[in-house]
Short mmCIF file of C-alpha atoms and ligand atoms in Angstrom, two decimals:
data_model
loop_
_atom_site.label_atom_id
_atom_site.label_comp_id
_atom_site.label_asym_id
_atom_site.label_seq_id
_atom_site.Cartn_x
_atom_site.Cartn_y
_atom_site.Cartn_z
CA MET D 1 -0.65 36.34 9.63
CA LYS D 2 2.48 38.37 8.99
CA LEU D 3 4.73 36.58 11.50
CA LEU D 4 3.92 33.18 10.05
CA GLU D 5 4.43 34.50 6.53
CA GLU D 6 7.84 35.71 7.65
CA LEU D 7 8.54 32.28 9.10
CA ALA D 8 7.65 30.63 5.79
CA GLN D 9 9.81 33.13 3.92
CA SER D 10 12.77 32.51 6.22
CA LEU D 11 12.69 28.87 5.07
CA GLU D 12 12.55 29.94 1.45
CA ARG D 13 15.67 32.06 2.07
CA GLY D 14 17.33 29.27 4.06
CA ASP D 15 17.80 31.62 7.02
CA SER D 16 18.00 29.45 10.16
CA GLN D 17 18.42 32.37 12.53
CA ALA D 18 15.31 34.11 11.19
CA ALA D 19 13.37 30.83 11.25
CA ALA D 20 14.27 30.32 14.90
CA ASP D 21 13.43 33.95 15.76
CA SER D 22 10.04 33.84 14.01
CA THR D 23 9.17 30.48 15.56
CA ARG D 24 10.09 31.78 19.00
CA GLY D 25 8.04 34.93 18.35
CA ALA D 26 5.01 32.88 17.31
CA ILE D 27 5.32 30.68 20.40
CA GLU D 28 5.58 33.74 22.64
CA LEU D 29 2.46 35.16 21.01
CA GLY D 30 0.69 32.00 22.13
CA LEU D 31 -0.15 30.69 18.68
CA PRO D 32 -1.00 26.98 18.63
CA ALA D 33 1.86 24.70 17.59
CA GLN D 34 -0.25 23.19 14.81
CA ARG D 35 -0.80 26.60 13.27
CA ILE D 36 2.89 27.56 13.47
CA LEU D 37 3.70 24.23 11.84
CA ASP D 38 1.07 24.41 9.09
CA ASP D 39 1.13 28.10 8.15
CA GLY D 40 4.82 28.72 8.84
CA LEU D 41 7.18 25.78 8.53
CA ILE D 42 5.19 23.48 6.24
CA ALA D 43 4.02 26.36 4.06
CA GLY D 44 7.62 27.48 3.58
CA MET D 45 8.93 23.98 2.91
CA ALA D 46 6.15 23.34 0.37
CA VAL D 47 7.27 26.38 -1.64
CA VAL D 48 10.87 25.21 -1.44
CA GLY D 49 9.86 21.72 -2.64
CA ARG D 50 7.91 23.16 -5.58
CA ARG D 51 10.73 25.48 -6.59
CA PHE D 52 13.27 22.64 -6.39
CA LYS D 53 11.06 20.49 -8.60
CA ALA D 54 10.80 23.34 -11.12
CA HIS D 55 14.63 23.73 -11.10
CA GLU D 56 14.30 27.31 -9.88
CA ILE D 57 16.51 26.55 -6.89
CA PHE D 58 19.18 23.94 -6.31
CA LEU D 59 20.36 21.42 -3.76
CA PRO D 60 22.34 23.85 -1.53
CA ASP D 61 19.19 26.00 -1.24
CA VAL D 62 17.14 22.97 -0.24
CA LEU D 63 19.70 21.97 2.37
CA LEU D 64 19.66 25.47 3.85
CA ALA D 65 15.86 25.40 3.89
CA ALA D 66 15.97 22.02 5.61
CA LYS D 67 18.37 23.40 8.21
CA ALA D 68 16.05 26.35 8.80
CA MET D 69 13.10 23.99 9.16
CA TYR D 70 15.04 21.97 11.75
CA ALA D 71 15.81 25.21 13.63
CA GLY D 72 12.08 25.99 13.85
CA LEU D 73 11.01 22.40 14.52
CA ALA D 74 13.48 22.05 17.41
CA LEU D 75 11.75 24.93 19.22
CA LEU D 76 8.28 23.75 18.30
CA LYS D 77 8.69 20.07 19.17
CA PRO D 78 8.24 20.38 22.96
CA LEU D 79 5.09 22.40 22.36
CA MET D 80 3.78 19.88 19.84
CA ILE D 81 4.23 17.11 22.36
CA GLU D 82 2.64 19.21 25.11
CA GLN D 83 -0.32 20.14 22.91
CA ALA D 84 -0.46 16.61 21.53
CA VAL D 85 -0.56 17.73 17.95
CA ALA D 86 -2.16 14.71 16.37
CA THR D 87 0.42 12.52 14.74
CA GLN D 88 -0.97 11.14 11.56
CA GLY D 89 0.85 7.82 11.88
CA LYS D 90 4.36 6.43 12.04
CA VAL D 91 6.80 5.95 9.21
CA VAL D 92 10.11 4.09 9.51
CA ILE D 93 12.72 5.40 7.09
CA GLY D 94 16.35 4.67 6.34
CA THR D 95 18.99 4.17 3.69
CA VAL D 96 19.54 0.53 2.82
CA GLN D 97 22.51 -1.61 3.79
CA GLY D 98 25.76 -0.69 2.02
CA ASP D 99 24.58 2.81 1.14
CA LEU D 100 25.66 5.94 3.00
CA HIS D 101 23.78 8.60 1.01
CA ASP D 102 21.35 10.33 3.32
CA ILE D 103 20.60 13.84 2.05
CA GLY D 104 17.49 12.85 0.08
CA LYS D 105 16.29 10.51 2.83
CA ASN D 106 16.68 13.29 5.41
CA LEU D 107 14.71 15.70 3.24
CA VAL D 108 11.91 13.18 2.86
CA GLY D 109 11.95 12.64 6.64
CA ILE D 110 11.61 16.36 7.30
CA MET D 111 8.76 16.70 4.82
CA LEU D 112 6.93 13.77 6.42
CA GLU D 113 7.55 15.11 9.90
CA GLY D 114 6.44 18.53 8.78
CA ALA D 115 3.25 16.99 7.42
CA GLY D 116 2.49 15.60 10.86
CA PHE D 117 3.81 12.05 10.64
CA GLU D 118 6.06 10.58 13.28
CA VAL D 119 9.29 9.62 11.55
CA LEU D 120 11.58 6.94 12.94
CA ASP D 121 14.81 7.51 11.06
CA LEU D 122 17.17 4.54 11.25
CA GLY D 123 19.98 6.40 9.47
CA THR D 124 22.14 4.83 6.78
CA ASP D 125 23.49 1.34 6.05
CA VAL D 126 20.44 -0.30 7.60
CA ALA D 127 19.98 -4.10 7.47
CA PRO D 128 16.67 -5.39 6.03
CA GLU D 129 15.58 -7.06 9.29
CA THR D 130 16.16 -3.83 11.25
CA PHE D 131 13.55 -2.03 9.13
CA VAL D 132 11.00 -4.76 9.70
CA ASP D 133 11.76 -5.25 13.41
CA THR D 134 11.42 -1.51 14.05
CA ALA D 135 8.15 -1.23 12.14
CA VAL D 136 6.68 -4.15 14.10
CA ARG D 137 7.94 -2.90 17.47
CA GLU D 138 6.73 0.67 16.88
CA GLY D 139 3.48 -0.17 15.13
CA ALA D 140 4.49 1.70 11.97
CA ARG D 141 2.52 0.81 8.88
CA ILE D 142 4.94 2.28 6.38
CA ILE D 143 8.62 1.58 5.73
CA GLY D 144 10.41 4.08 3.48
CA LEU D 145 13.63 2.94 1.84
CA SER D 146 16.29 5.07 0.19
CA ALA D 147 19.04 3.89 -2.16
CA LEU D 148 21.34 6.00 -4.31
CA LEU D 149 23.60 3.27 -5.65
CA THR D 150 22.70 0.74 -8.31
CA THR D 151 24.60 -1.79 -6.20
CA THR D 152 22.40 -1.25 -3.14
CA MET D 153 19.02 -1.14 -4.90
CA PRO D 154 18.63 -4.95 -4.63
CA VAL D 155 18.65 -4.67 -0.82
CA MET D 156 15.20 -3.11 -1.16
CA ARG D 157 13.87 -6.37 -2.53
CA LYS D 158 15.17 -8.11 0.60
CA VAL D 159 13.16 -5.76 2.81
CA VAL D 160 10.00 -6.43 0.78
CA GLU D 161 10.69 -10.18 1.04
CA ALA D 162 11.24 -9.93 4.81
CA VAL D 163 7.88 -8.16 5.20
CA GLU D 164 6.21 -10.84 3.10
CA LYS D 165 7.92 -13.76 4.84
CA ARG D 166 6.70 -12.57 8.20
CA GLY D 167 3.14 -12.30 6.89
CA LEU D 168 3.00 -8.57 7.46
CA ARG D 169 1.58 -7.65 4.10
CA PRO D 170 -0.58 -5.67 3.40
CA GLU D 171 -0.55 -4.11 6.90
CA ILE D 172 3.00 -2.86 6.41
CA ARG D 173 3.76 -1.20 3.11
CA VAL D 174 7.16 -0.48 1.65
CA ILE D 175 7.75 2.71 -0.31
CA VAL D 176 11.01 3.37 -2.11
CA GLY D 177 12.94 6.37 -3.42
CA GLY D 178 16.34 7.53 -4.57
CA ALA D 179 17.81 8.89 -7.78
CA PRO D 180 18.44 5.55 -9.59
CA LEU D 181 14.97 4.17 -8.85
CA SER D 182 11.84 4.11 -10.94
CA ALA D 183 8.21 3.09 -10.64
CA ALA D 184 9.03 0.10 -12.85
CA TYR D 185 11.76 -1.07 -10.47
CA ALA D 186 9.48 -0.59 -7.47
CA ALA D 187 6.85 -2.76 -9.17
CA GLU D 188 9.45 -5.38 -10.09
CA ILE D 189 10.57 -5.86 -6.49
CA GLY D 190 7.01 -5.79 -5.15
CA ALA D 191 7.24 -2.45 -3.31
CA SER D 192 3.94 -0.65 -2.70
CA ALA D 193 5.06 2.64 -4.27
CA TYR D 194 7.91 4.63 -5.74
CA CYS D 195 8.16 8.28 -4.75
CA PHE D 196 10.09 10.75 -6.81
CA ASP D 197 10.56 13.29 -4.01
CA GLY D 198 9.44 14.48 -0.58
CA ILE D 199 6.20 16.00 -1.78
CA SER D 200 5.13 12.82 -3.54
CA ALA D 201 6.20 10.84 -0.46
CA VAL D 202 3.87 12.96 1.71
CA GLU D 203 1.03 12.52 -0.79
CA THR D 204 1.59 8.78 -1.02
CA VAL D 205 1.80 8.25 2.73
CA ARG D 206 -1.32 10.36 3.29
CA GLU D 207 -3.18 8.28 0.75
CA MET D 208 -1.96 4.98 2.20
CA LEU D 209 -2.90 5.92 5.75
CA GLY D 210 -6.16 7.55 4.70
CA VAL D 211 -5.20 10.97 6.04
CA GLU D 212 -7.30 13.83 4.70
CA ARG D 213 -5.92 17.28 4.25
C1 B12 A 1 26.23 13.73 -2.35
C2 B12 A 1 26.70 12.42 -2.99
C3 B12 A 1 27.58 11.63 -2.24
C4 B12 A 1 27.99 11.96 -0.82
C5 B12 A 1 26.85 11.55 0.14
C6 B12 A 1 26.72 12.46 1.35
C7 B12 A 1 25.47 12.16 2.11
N1 B12 A 1 25.56 12.44 3.39
O1 B12 A 1 24.45 11.72 1.59
C8 B12 A 1 29.27 11.10 -0.67
C9 B12 A 1 30.46 11.95 -1.06
C10 B12 A 1 29.51 10.52 0.73
C11 B12 A 1 29.04 10.03 -1.73
C12 B12 A 1 29.68 8.81 -1.71
C13 B12 A 1 29.61 7.88 -2.75
N2 B12 A 1 28.95 8.06 -3.92
CO1 B12 A 1 27.70 9.50 -4.25
N3 B12 A 1 26.65 10.92 -4.86
C14 B12 A 1 26.26 12.03 -4.29
C15 B12 A 1 25.43 12.85 -5.30
C16 B12 A 1 26.35 13.90 -5.92
C17 B12 A 1 24.20 13.58 -4.79
C18 B12 A 1 23.18 12.70 -4.04
C19 B12 A 1 22.18 13.61 -3.35
O2 B12 A 1 22.29 13.89 -2.16
N4 B12 A 1 21.22 14.15 -4.13
C20 B12 A 1 20.28 15.13 -3.64
C21 B12 A 1 19.07 14.49 -2.99
C22 B12 A 1 18.11 15.58 -2.50
O3 B12 A 1 18.41 13.75 -3.98
P1 B12 A 1 18.05 12.21 -3.79
O4 B12 A 1 19.02 11.58 -2.90
O5 B12 A 1 17.82 11.64 -5.14
O6 B12 A 1 16.69 12.26 -2.98
C23 B12 A 1 15.45 12.68 -3.51
C24 B12 A 1 14.66 11.58 -4.23
O7 B12 A 1 15.48 10.61 -4.81
C25 B12 A 1 13.72 11.05 -3.19
N5 B12 A 1 14.16 10.04 -2.22
C26 B12 A 1 15.39 9.71 -1.81
N6 B12 A 1 15.34 8.81 -0.86
C27 B12 A 1 14.06 8.52 -0.63
C28 B12 A 1 13.47 7.63 0.26
C29 B12 A 1 12.09 7.52 0.29
C30 B12 A 1 11.45 6.59 1.25
C31 B12 A 1 11.31 8.29 -0.60
C32 B12 A 1 9.86 8.15 -0.57
C33 B12 A 1 11.90 9.17 -1.50
C34 B12 A 1 13.27 9.30 -1.50
O8 B12 A 1 13.39 12.22 -2.49
C35 B12 A 1 14.58 13.01 -2.32
C36 B12 A 1 14.20 14.45 -2.17
O9 B12 A 1 13.66 15.00 -3.35
C37 B12 A 1 25.01 11.73 -6.32
C38 B12 A 1 24.70 12.23 -7.72
C39 B12 A 1 23.22 12.14 -8.06
N7 B12 A 1 22.92 12.61 -9.24
O10 B12 A 1 22.40 11.62 -7.36
C40 B12 A 1 26.23 10.79 -6.24
C41 B12 A 1 26.06 9.32 -6.61
C42 B12 A 1 24.76 8.76 -6.08
N8 B12 A 1 27.19 8.70 -5.91
C43 B12 A 1 27.75 7.75 -6.58
C44 B12 A 1 28.84 6.97 -6.13
C45 B12 A 1 29.43 5.99 -7.12
C46 B12 A 1 29.36 7.09 -4.82
C47 B12 A 1 30.49 6.30 -4.20
C48 B12 A 1 30.50 4.80 -4.51
C49 B12 A 1 31.79 7.00 -4.64
C50 B12 A 1 33.06 6.28 -4.27
N9 B12 A 1 33.68 5.74 -5.28
O11 B12 A 1 33.40 6.23 -3.12
C51 B12 A 1 30.32 6.57 -2.69
C52 B12 A 1 29.43 5.50 -2.04
C53 B12 A 1 29.39 5.57 -0.57
C54 B12 A 1 28.32 4.65 -0.05
N10 B12 A 1 28.68 3.44 0.36
O12 B12 A 1 27.16 5.00 -0.04
C55 B12 A 1 27.07 7.55 -7.94
C56 B12 A 1 26.21 6.29 -8.00
C57 B12 A 1 26.36 5.58 -9.34
C58 B12 A 1 25.60 4.32 -9.39
N11 B12 A 1 25.26 3.95 -10.60
O13 B12 A 1 25.32 3.65 -8.45
C59 B12 A 1 26.32 8.91 -8.13
C60 B12 A 1 25.04 8.81 -8.98
C61 B12 A 1 27.34 9.89 -8.80
C62 B12 A 1 27.72 9.48 -10.20
N12 B12 A 1 27.09 10.03 -11.22
O14 B12 A 1 28.57 8.67 -10.37
N13 B12 A 1 28.17 10.46 -2.67
#
Protein backbone atom coordinates (compact mmCIF):
# COMPACT_ATOMS: atom_id res chain seq x y z
CA MET A 1 0.00 0.00 0.00
CA LYS A 2 1.36 3.36 -1.10
CA LEU A 3 0.84 5.19 2.22
CA LEU A 4 2.70 2.53 4.16
CA GLU A 5 5.48 2.50 1.57
CA GLU A 6 5.76 6.25 2.06
CA LEU A 7 5.90 5.72 5.80
CA ALA A 8 8.75 3.23 5.40
CA GLN A 9 10.55 5.62 3.06
CA SER A 10 10.18 8.50 5.50
CA LEU A 11 12.20 6.45 8.00
CA GLU A 12 14.84 5.73 5.39
CA ARG A 13 15.12 9.49 4.80
CA GLY A 14 15.06 10.22 8.53
CA ASP A 15 12.10 12.56 8.07
CA SER A 16 10.23 12.69 11.40
CA GLN A 17 7.56 15.08 10.17
CA ALA A 18 6.72 12.85 7.19
CA ALA A 19 6.77 9.76 9.41
CA ALA A 20 4.29 11.37 11.79
CA ASP A 21 2.09 12.57 8.90
CA SER A 22 2.02 9.15 7.20
CA THR A 23 1.34 7.36 10.49
CA ARG A 24 -1.50 9.75 11.25
CA GLY A 25 -2.85 9.26 7.72
CA ALA A 26 -2.76 5.48 8.08
CA ILE A 27 -4.53 5.67 11.45
CA GLU A 28 -7.20 7.95 9.99
CA LEU A 29 -7.71 5.48 7.15
CA GLY A 30 -8.51 2.90 9.80
CA LEU A 31 -5.62 0.57 9.07
CA PRO A 32 -4.85 -1.85 11.91
CA ALA A 33 -1.98 -0.79 14.17
CA GLN A 34 -0.18 -4.08 13.53
CA ARG A 35 -0.17 -3.45 9.80
CA ILE A 36 1.07 0.13 10.15
CA LEU A 37 3.81 -1.18 12.43
CA ASP A 38 4.84 -4.13 10.24
CA ASP A 39 4.54 -2.69 6.74
CA GLY A 40 5.47 0.90 7.60
CA LEU A 41 7.71 1.45 10.60
CA ILE A 42 9.40 -1.94 10.90
CA ALA A 43 9.80 -2.27 7.13
CA GLY A 44 11.53 1.11 7.01
CA MET A 45 13.75 0.42 10.01
CA ALA A 46 14.78 -2.96 8.58
CA VAL A 47 16.05 -1.24 5.42
CA VAL A 48 17.91 1.31 7.54
CA GLY A 49 19.49 -1.48 9.61
CA ARG A 50 20.61 -3.35 6.48
CA ARG A 51 22.06 -0.23 4.88
CA PHE A 52 23.91 0.67 8.09
CA LYS A 53 25.39 -2.82 8.24
CA ALA A 54 26.52 -2.49 4.60
CA HIS A 55 28.14 0.90 5.39
CA GLU A 56 25.89 2.61 2.86
CA ILE A 57 24.64 5.02 5.52
CA PHE A 58 26.19 6.24 8.74
CA LEU A 59 25.35 6.86 12.37
CA PRO A 60 23.67 10.29 11.94
CA ASP A 61 21.33 8.71 9.36
CA VAL A 62 20.46 5.91 11.77
CA LEU A 63 19.77 8.38 14.56
CA LEU A 64 17.46 10.38 12.30
CA ALA A 65 15.70 7.18 11.28
CA ALA A 66 15.34 6.25 14.94
CA LYS A 67 13.85 9.67 15.67
CA ALA A 68 11.40 9.24 12.80
CA MET A 69 10.45 5.80 14.10
CA TYR A 70 9.79 7.28 17.55
CA ALA A 71 7.60 9.97 15.93
CA GLY A 72 5.46 7.26 14.31
CA LEU A 73 5.50 4.93 17.31
CA ALA A 74 4.33 7.71 19.65
CA LEU A 75 1.15 8.10 17.58
CA LEU A 76 0.68 4.38 17.14
CA LYS A 77 1.24 3.31 20.75
CA PRO A 78 -2.22 4.21 22.11
CA LEU A 79 -3.78 2.31 19.22
CA MET A 80 -1.52 -0.69 19.80
CA ILE A 81 -2.58 -0.82 23.41
CA GLU A 82 -6.23 -0.38 22.47
CA GLN A 83 -6.04 -3.10 19.81
CA ALA A 84 -3.89 -5.23 22.10
CA VAL A 85 -1.29 -5.88 19.48
CA ALA A 86 0.20 -9.07 20.82
CA THR A 87 3.41 -8.37 22.64
CA GLN A 88 5.85 -11.12 21.93
CA GLY A 89 7.42 -11.01 25.38
CA LYS A 90 9.32 -8.64 27.63
CA VAL A 91 12.96 -7.66 27.43
CA VAL A 92 14.79 -5.63 30.09
CA ILE A 93 17.61 -3.58 28.62
CA GLY A 94 20.14 -1.09 29.93
CA THR A 95 23.72 0.11 29.89
CA VAL A 96 25.79 -1.34 32.70
CA GLN A 97 27.00 0.47 35.80
CA GLY A 98 29.69 3.08 35.15
CA ASP A 99 28.83 3.43 31.46
CA LEU A 100 26.83 6.31 30.01
CA HIS A 101 26.82 5.34 26.32
CA ASP A 102 23.25 4.77 25.23
CA ILE A 103 22.91 5.36 21.48
CA GLY A 104 23.42 1.71 20.51
CA LYS A 105 21.27 0.46 23.39
CA ASN A 106 18.46 2.82 22.37
CA LEU A 107 18.64 1.61 18.78
CA VAL A 108 18.42 -2.00 19.91
CA GLY A 109 15.46 -1.07 22.12
CA ILE A 110 13.62 0.53 19.20
CA MET A 111 14.28 -2.45 16.96
CA LEU A 112 12.98 -4.84 19.62
CA GLU A 113 9.96 -2.67 20.29
CA GLY A 114 9.35 -2.39 16.58
CA ALA A 115 9.48 -6.17 16.32
CA GLY A 116 6.68 -6.41 18.86
CA PHE A 117 8.54 -6.98 22.12
CA GLU A 118 7.82 -4.96 25.22
CA VAL A 119 11.04 -3.20 26.15
CA LEU A 120 11.74 -2.09 29.70
CA ASP A 121 14.62 0.33 29.29
CA LEU A 122 16.46 1.02 32.55
CA GLY A 123 18.68 3.68 30.97
CA THR A 124 22.39 3.98 31.67
CA ASP A 125 24.67 3.31 34.65
CA VAL A 126 22.46 0.47 35.86
CA ALA A 127 23.51 -1.68 38.85
CA PRO A 128 23.57 -5.48 38.32
CA GLU A 129 20.86 -6.17 40.91
CA THR A 130 18.52 -3.64 39.27
CA PHE A 131 18.54 -5.64 36.04
CA VAL A 132 17.71 -8.86 37.85
CA ASP A 133 15.11 -7.32 40.20
CA THR A 134 13.30 -5.72 37.26
CA ALA A 135 13.29 -8.91 35.20
CA VAL A 136 11.87 -10.88 38.13
CA ARG A 137 9.25 -8.25 39.00
CA GLU A 138 8.12 -7.82 35.39
CA GLY A 139 8.33 -11.45 34.34
CA ALA A 140 10.86 -10.70 31.60
CA ARG A 141 12.81 -13.69 30.36
CA ILE A 142 15.57 -11.73 28.66
CA ILE A 143 18.02 -9.16 30.01
CA GLY A 144 19.96 -7.19 27.39
CA LEU A 145 23.16 -5.49 28.52
CA SER A 146 25.11 -2.80 26.74
CA ALA A 147 28.70 -1.72 27.44
CA LEU A 148 30.92 0.52 25.33
CA LEU A 149 33.91 0.77 27.65
CA THR A 150 36.47 -1.93 28.29
CA THR A 151 36.36 -0.85 31.93
CA THR A 152 32.62 -1.53 32.26
CA MET A 153 32.50 -4.84 30.38
CA PRO A 154 33.25 -6.83 33.58
CA VAL A 155 29.99 -5.53 35.11
CA MET A 156 28.21 -7.82 32.65
CA ARG A 157 29.72 -10.84 34.37
CA LYS A 158 28.24 -9.59 37.66
CA VAL A 159 24.76 -9.56 36.13
CA VAL A 160 25.21 -13.12 34.84
CA GLU A 161 26.43 -14.16 38.30
CA ALA A 162 23.47 -12.46 40.00
CA VAL A 163 21.05 -14.36 37.72
CA GLU A 164 22.85 -17.60 38.52
CA LYS A 165 23.07 -16.97 42.26
CA ARG A 166 19.33 -16.46 42.46
CA GLY A 167 18.71 -19.71 40.61
CA LEU A 168 17.04 -17.96 37.70
CA ARG A 169 18.92 -19.74 34.96
CA PRO A 170 17.91 -20.86 32.36
CA GLU A 171 14.53 -19.09 32.68
CA ILE A 172 16.20 -15.69 32.43
CA ARG A 173 18.80 -15.28 29.73
CA VAL A 174 21.37 -12.54 29.43
CA ILE A 175 22.32 -11.18 26.02
CA VAL A 176 25.12 -8.69 25.58
CA GLY A 177 26.19 -6.10 23.01
CA GLY A 178 28.38 -3.07 22.49
CA ALA A 179 31.32 -2.17 20.28
CA PRO A 180 34.13 -3.70 22.43
CA LEU A 181 32.33 -7.02 22.93
CA SER A 182 32.65 -10.30 21.11
CA ALA A 183 31.03 -13.71 21.06
CA ALA A 184 34.15 -15.05 22.78
CA TYR A 185 33.78 -12.57 25.65
CA ALA A 186 30.09 -13.37 25.98
CA ALA A 187 30.94 -17.08 26.25
CA GLU A 188 33.70 -16.36 28.77
CA ILE A 189 31.36 -14.56 31.16
CA GLY A 190 28.58 -17.11 30.70
CA ALA A 191 26.14 -14.86 28.81
CA SER A 192 23.57 -16.62 26.63
CA ALA A 193 24.40 -14.66 23.48
CA TYR A 194 26.34 -11.80 21.95
CA CYS A 195 24.53 -9.64 19.42
CA PHE A 196 26.39 -7.52 16.95
CA ASP A 197 23.50 -5.13 16.25
CA GLY A 198 19.77 -4.51 16.51
CA ILE A 199 18.81 -6.90 13.75
CA SER A 200 20.75 -9.76 15.30
CA ALA A 201 19.27 -8.84 18.69
CA VAL A 202 15.75 -9.19 17.24
CA GLU A 203 16.65 -12.52 15.64
CA THR A 204 18.24 -13.81 18.83
CA VAL A 205 15.36 -12.75 21.07
CA ARG A 206 12.82 -14.25 18.66
CA GLU A 207 14.71 -17.52 18.69
CA MET A 208 15.05 -17.55 22.48
CA LEU A 209 11.37 -16.85 23.06
CA GLY A 210 10.26 -19.16 20.27
CA VAL A 211 8.55 -16.40 18.30
CA GLU A 212 7.84 -17.27 14.67
CA ARG A 213 7.82 -14.68 11.97
C1 LIG B 1 29.21 8.71 21.17
C2 LIG B 1 30.35 8.33 22.10
C3 LIG B 1 30.37 8.93 23.37
C4 LIG B 1 29.28 9.84 23.86
C5 LIG B 1 28.07 8.99 24.32
C6 LIG B 1 26.73 9.66 24.09
C7 LIG B 1 25.61 8.70 24.33
N1 LIG B 1 24.49 9.29 24.71
O1 LIG B 1 25.71 7.49 24.16
C8 LIG B 1 30.00 10.58 25.03
C9 LIG B 1 30.61 11.84 24.48
C10 LIG B 1 29.12 10.94 26.23
C11 LIG B 1 31.10 9.58 25.36
C12 LIG B 1 31.75 9.57 26.58
C13 LIG B 1 32.86 8.77 26.86
N2 LIG B 1 33.48 7.95 25.98
CO1 LIG B 1 32.74 7.46 24.26
N3 LIG B 1 32.35 7.04 22.48
C14 LIG B 1 31.35 7.39 21.70
C15 LIG B 1 31.56 6.76 20.31
C16 LIG B 1 32.19 7.82 19.40
C17 LIG B 1 30.35 6.22 19.59
C18 LIG B 1 29.52 5.19 20.37
C19 LIG B 1 28.21 4.96 19.63
O2 LIG B 1 27.19 5.54 19.99
N4 LIG B 1 28.26 4.17 18.55
C20 LIG B 1 27.11 3.97 17.68
C21 LIG B 1 26.21 2.86 18.17
C22 LIG B 1 25.04 2.70 17.20
O3 LIG B 1 26.96 1.67 18.14
P1 LIG B 1 27.09 0.73 19.42
O4 LIG B 1 26.99 1.52 20.64
O5 LIG B 1 28.29 -0.12 19.20
O6 LIG B 1 25.78 -0.15 19.36
C23 LIG B 1 25.53 -1.15 18.40
C24 LIG B 1 26.10 -2.53 18.76
O7 LIG B 1 27.25 -2.46 19.55
C25 LIG B 1 24.95 -3.25 19.42
N5 LIG B 1 24.65 -3.05 20.84
C26 LIG B 1 24.97 -2.04 21.65
N6 LIG B 1 24.43 -2.21 22.84
C27 LIG B 1 23.74 -3.35 22.82
C28 LIG B 1 22.99 -3.98 23.81
C29 LIG B 1 22.36 -5.18 23.52
C30 LIG B 1 21.55 -5.85 24.55
C31 LIG B 1 22.51 -5.76 22.24
C32 LIG B 1 21.86 -7.02 21.95
C33 LIG B 1 23.27 -5.12 21.25
C34 LIG B 1 23.86 -3.92 21.54
O8 LIG B 1 23.86 -2.79 18.67
C35 LIG B 1 24.03 -1.38 18.43
C36 LIG B 1 23.29 -1.00 17.18
O9 LIG B 1 23.86 -1.56 16.02
C37 LIG B 1 32.56 5.60 20.66
C38 LIG B 1 33.43 5.14 19.50
C39 LIG B 1 33.07 3.76 18.99
N7 LIG B 1 33.77 3.37 17.96
O10 LIG B 1 32.26 3.05 19.51
C40 LIG B 1 33.34 6.22 21.83
C41 LIG B 1 34.02 5.30 22.85
C42 LIG B 1 33.14 4.11 23.19
N8 LIG B 1 34.13 6.17 24.02
C43 LIG B 1 35.24 6.01 24.66
C44 LIG B 1 35.61 6.70 25.84
C45 LIG B 1 37.00 6.46 26.37
C46 LIG B 1 34.72 7.59 26.49
C47 LIG B 1 34.96 8.37 27.77
C48 LIG B 1 35.67 7.60 28.88
C49 LIG B 1 35.71 9.64 27.36
C50 LIG B 1 36.20 10.49 28.49
N9 LIG B 1 37.50 10.47 28.65
O11 LIG B 1 35.41 11.11 29.17
C51 LIG B 1 33.54 8.80 28.19
C52 LIG B 1 32.90 7.76 29.13
C53 LIG B 1 31.64 8.20 29.75
C54 LIG B 1 30.99 7.04 30.45
N10 LIG B 1 31.18 6.91 31.75
O12 LIG B 1 30.34 6.23 29.83
C55 LIG B 1 36.13 4.94 24.01
C56 LIG B 1 36.16 3.63 24.78
C57 LIG B 1 37.56 3.04 24.80
C58 LIG B 1 37.63 1.81 25.62
N11 LIG B 1 38.59 0.99 25.27
O13 LIG B 1 36.91 1.55 26.53
C59 LIG B 1 35.52 4.87 22.57
C60 LIG B 1 35.67 3.50 21.89
C61 LIG B 1 36.26 5.97 21.73
C62 LIG B 1 37.73 5.69 21.53
N12 LIG B 1 38.12 5.11 20.42
O14 LIG B 1 38.50 5.98 22.37
N13 LIG B 1 31.35 8.76 24.32
